[in-house]
Amino acid sequence: MVEMISENLKRYATERFKERRELLAPVMPVIEEGLARCSEDEAVLMKFLYGTMPVRDAGEYGFEIFLSYVKHALMLRENVAWCRELPEDVFVNYVLYDRINSEDITDCRPFFYEQIMERVAGMSLREAILEINYWCAEHATYEATDGRTASPMTMYRSGKGRCGEESTFAVTAYRSVGIAARQVYTPRWAHCDDNHAWVEVFVDGEWHFLGACEPEEVLDTGWFSGPANRAILIHTRNFSDYVKESDEEYLGKEGALHYFNHTAFYGRTKLVKIGVKDENGNPVPGAHVAVEILNMAEFFPAAVLIADENGEVQVTLGLGDIRVRAFDGTRRAEAMMRIEDEDSLELVLHEEAVPAADDTWQTLEIRAPKEVPVRNVVVTKEQKERNAARMAEAEKLRKARFAACFDEKKAAEYPEAEEIFRRAGENFGEVYAFLSKDENPNRKKLLFSLALKDAKDLKASVLEDHLDCEQGDLPEEIFVKDLLCPRIFLEELTSYRSMIRGYFDEETKRSFAEEPERIWEYIQKNITFHAEEEYDTTMATPVGVLTMGQGSPLAQKILFAAVCRSLNVAARLNPVTLEPEYYRDGAFYGVEAEEAGETECTESAVLTLNAEDGSAWKYYQTWTIGKWNGTVFETLNYEETAFDGKTLALTLEPGCYRLNTSMRMPNGDQHAVYRVFELKAGEAKEIYLETVKKELDELLEHIELPEITLEDLDGNAHTLNDLTKDGPILLAFLGTGEEPTEHVLNELIEISEKWNAKDAGVAAVVRTKADLENTTFQKARAAIHNMSLYLDPSDDAPAIAEKMGIDAEKLPLLILALPGNIGGRAYAGYNVGSVGLMLRLMEEAAKA
């Protein structure tokens, strides 16, 4: 038998496991007992996993789950040719490894293997990779959803998820049959307000990319190729530094994760050097250097690097504008950097407890990288046609599978829960089992307190654990949201109430319920956190935190709320600051003030924001506000808060704040302003929101368009002149079911009230009548009153796209069509925020 594991890997795994023994102490007896039953190779790989995984995973999942991953990987290594040929470091990091993102870990690899392996038997590696992505498309597609990453099995059983979930699902499919695969991530785009994740696979010694659940007939292509070409930073991540040879740029370690820079593979880049010195001109080794991208109206730290012994960092970045922030204790410095024009920057740290609050608006012009493709993968007409046919078949199969999951008779018993049942997919039975068990009215209340997404993977037995609570004199909304509901943030749902009630003795529980501050004192005293051994977006559950005696600051806050709810005390994380709070006598009270030594409540301040048109100010798109936390301005979450006409009043803690406003231009550039100010206790302050003035008529073009003819669904012909006879319209050529079009349709739904108030017209052009069945399209069609539907039998889209200077291959195509066969503005592909700008431009054009 060929040696499966090298001596180097044995030494590495043994050393990492030994370093972790103290942190793993609460579960070490179970681990040791399990290792004693393993073969030598199994034991090495188990030590590799336990020595590199986020420590919280060891407390959340049993030994046997990880052993299943090890046994499956060894089976692939021995029996599958393309897996056997992989370098050992690629094998352990990108085939063996259980965790891909922040998903729930389940024993799923054998299931995926059984589904896929026979289908790709006899194929070459490249053929198998392309075929597996069609299999993925047959079982899952894109759906906008929250930040909790569903497991690959949940994706399979529900059929929909966001890009991070699609890519986790696809990587799992590849790893399950021995193909090395990894998730690729741009933490934030530079040209629009979003991020994205996709997949890379290892072929013939090189990495190649593809869109997850978005199959093509060739590698290294996808709708996101253009956006990726404009990225400032694209990275990959893995949980070990067991890397033998790699020409990839190492970005460093953050928690348990190791980051590798892959930006140069996708677009034009430059190697940038940033030096950090003190006020005496001496280098500052160990200083943190954050590369920040202005996205969603906040400066987002896309990477945080550590200065070397010379006080320098070097990093390869795309050719856009960034803010560079350096910090070292209380010393800090920051500056803008235009990478296209600069390749070096020097920052001088200054002693500053808080940034200078000059209370004036500062202006920034932020340029996004230009699209200059570095890869020219040609897809033939025949390949496009074959792909379109196979995608249509994949959609048909997927819809049929999930239609069969929906039991109309059972769902009819609970008509108010129809959408929940439809989202559940194969989890329909769990939802129905919980609802139908008895007549307890709290069943419906609990179920409706959860997100729709929870229907995909909730367990009836877990929900049962949370029914035993008393409303007393609590208001209904507080009872349902902050006591009965099992979900506190984005953690996995567990049966934590029975566990917590059995964990503490009766006297302790009584004292906790009487004075919830004691819960926080207990957590601060007994729960530790080792940031260097964790993955910060993977939060431990209350059960896991108590099991390991460890948890991140956020996990500790979740635990506080969980203990409160388990003892019949309503509690929550503050929706703006995420601080832990309990409810008593008609109000919520925070518990972290006592930890900070504040014995009396600090009087709040009130900030009133004024604007000419409050409806134009959308949080995380045109403005944000952040509070200084000693290191950075931490963005507060006011996503659910809207202006009341022209004003918005915010109740804030005293402190230093920064307001950011941003106006995104059609080419991706931004006009931004920011303002740093201080709020004192009891102060009432007013600020008039400003943005860089850019006249809308400057954005309007006047391009003569070719005469095109579309057909309505009855086969009647309509010219563009016909469509615009009553004024400007949004002409939208859609690729329904594809992620970029899903974004556009969701934006239409989101601003439908404003869109309808203006009676703005949409001419939606679909490829076939079958596209009309797309769920998101149907929602958009219902939401937008003035929408007409067309087909493009003459294939006029390329001609109009060419005239407007956009790429006809990148659906959706959004064209502001003006009377007289004139084009006013156009977008192609992925441009978040484009729908809102089109509406503003339509209003401007209508004035002319």
Tab-separated table of N, CA and C in Angstrom, residues 39 194 232 245 383 593 599 642 837:
chain	number	residue	atom	x	y	z
A	39	SER	N	-7.122	4.358	13.126
A	39	SER	CA	-5.887	3.862	12.518
A	39	SER	C	-4.845	4.969	12.604
A	194	ASP	N	-21.482	45.940	-2.692
A	194	ASP	CA	-21.759	44.539	-2.401
A	194	ASP	C	-20.437	43.792	-2.332
A	232	ILE	N	-10.399	45.494	-5.963
A	232	ILE	CA	-9.194	45.959	-5.285
A	232	ILE	C	-8.508	44.802	-4.571
A	245	GLU	N	4.626	24.523	-1.255
A	245	GLU	CA	5.132	25.489	-2.220
A	245	GLU	C	3.958	26.251	-2.799
A	383	GLN	N	-21.285	26.508	-27.751
A	383	GLN	CA	-21.174	26.304	-26.308
A	383	GLN	C	-22.250	27.103	-25.557
A	593	ALA	N	-22.222	48.536	30.788
A	593	ALA	CA	-21.798	49.746	31.476
A	593	ALA	C	-21.163	49.399	32.818
A	599	THR	N	-21.065	53.283	37.200
A	599	THR	CA	-22.033	52.897	38.222
A	599	THR	C	-23.368	53.575	38.028
A	642	ALA	N	-35.586	54.711	8.953
A	642	ALA	CA	-35.836	55.580	7.806
A	642	ALA	C	-36.179	56.987	8.287
A	837	LEU	N	-30.758	54.846	-9.150
A	837	LEU	CA	-30.227	55.935	-9.966
A	837	LEU	C	-31.044	56.091	-11.243
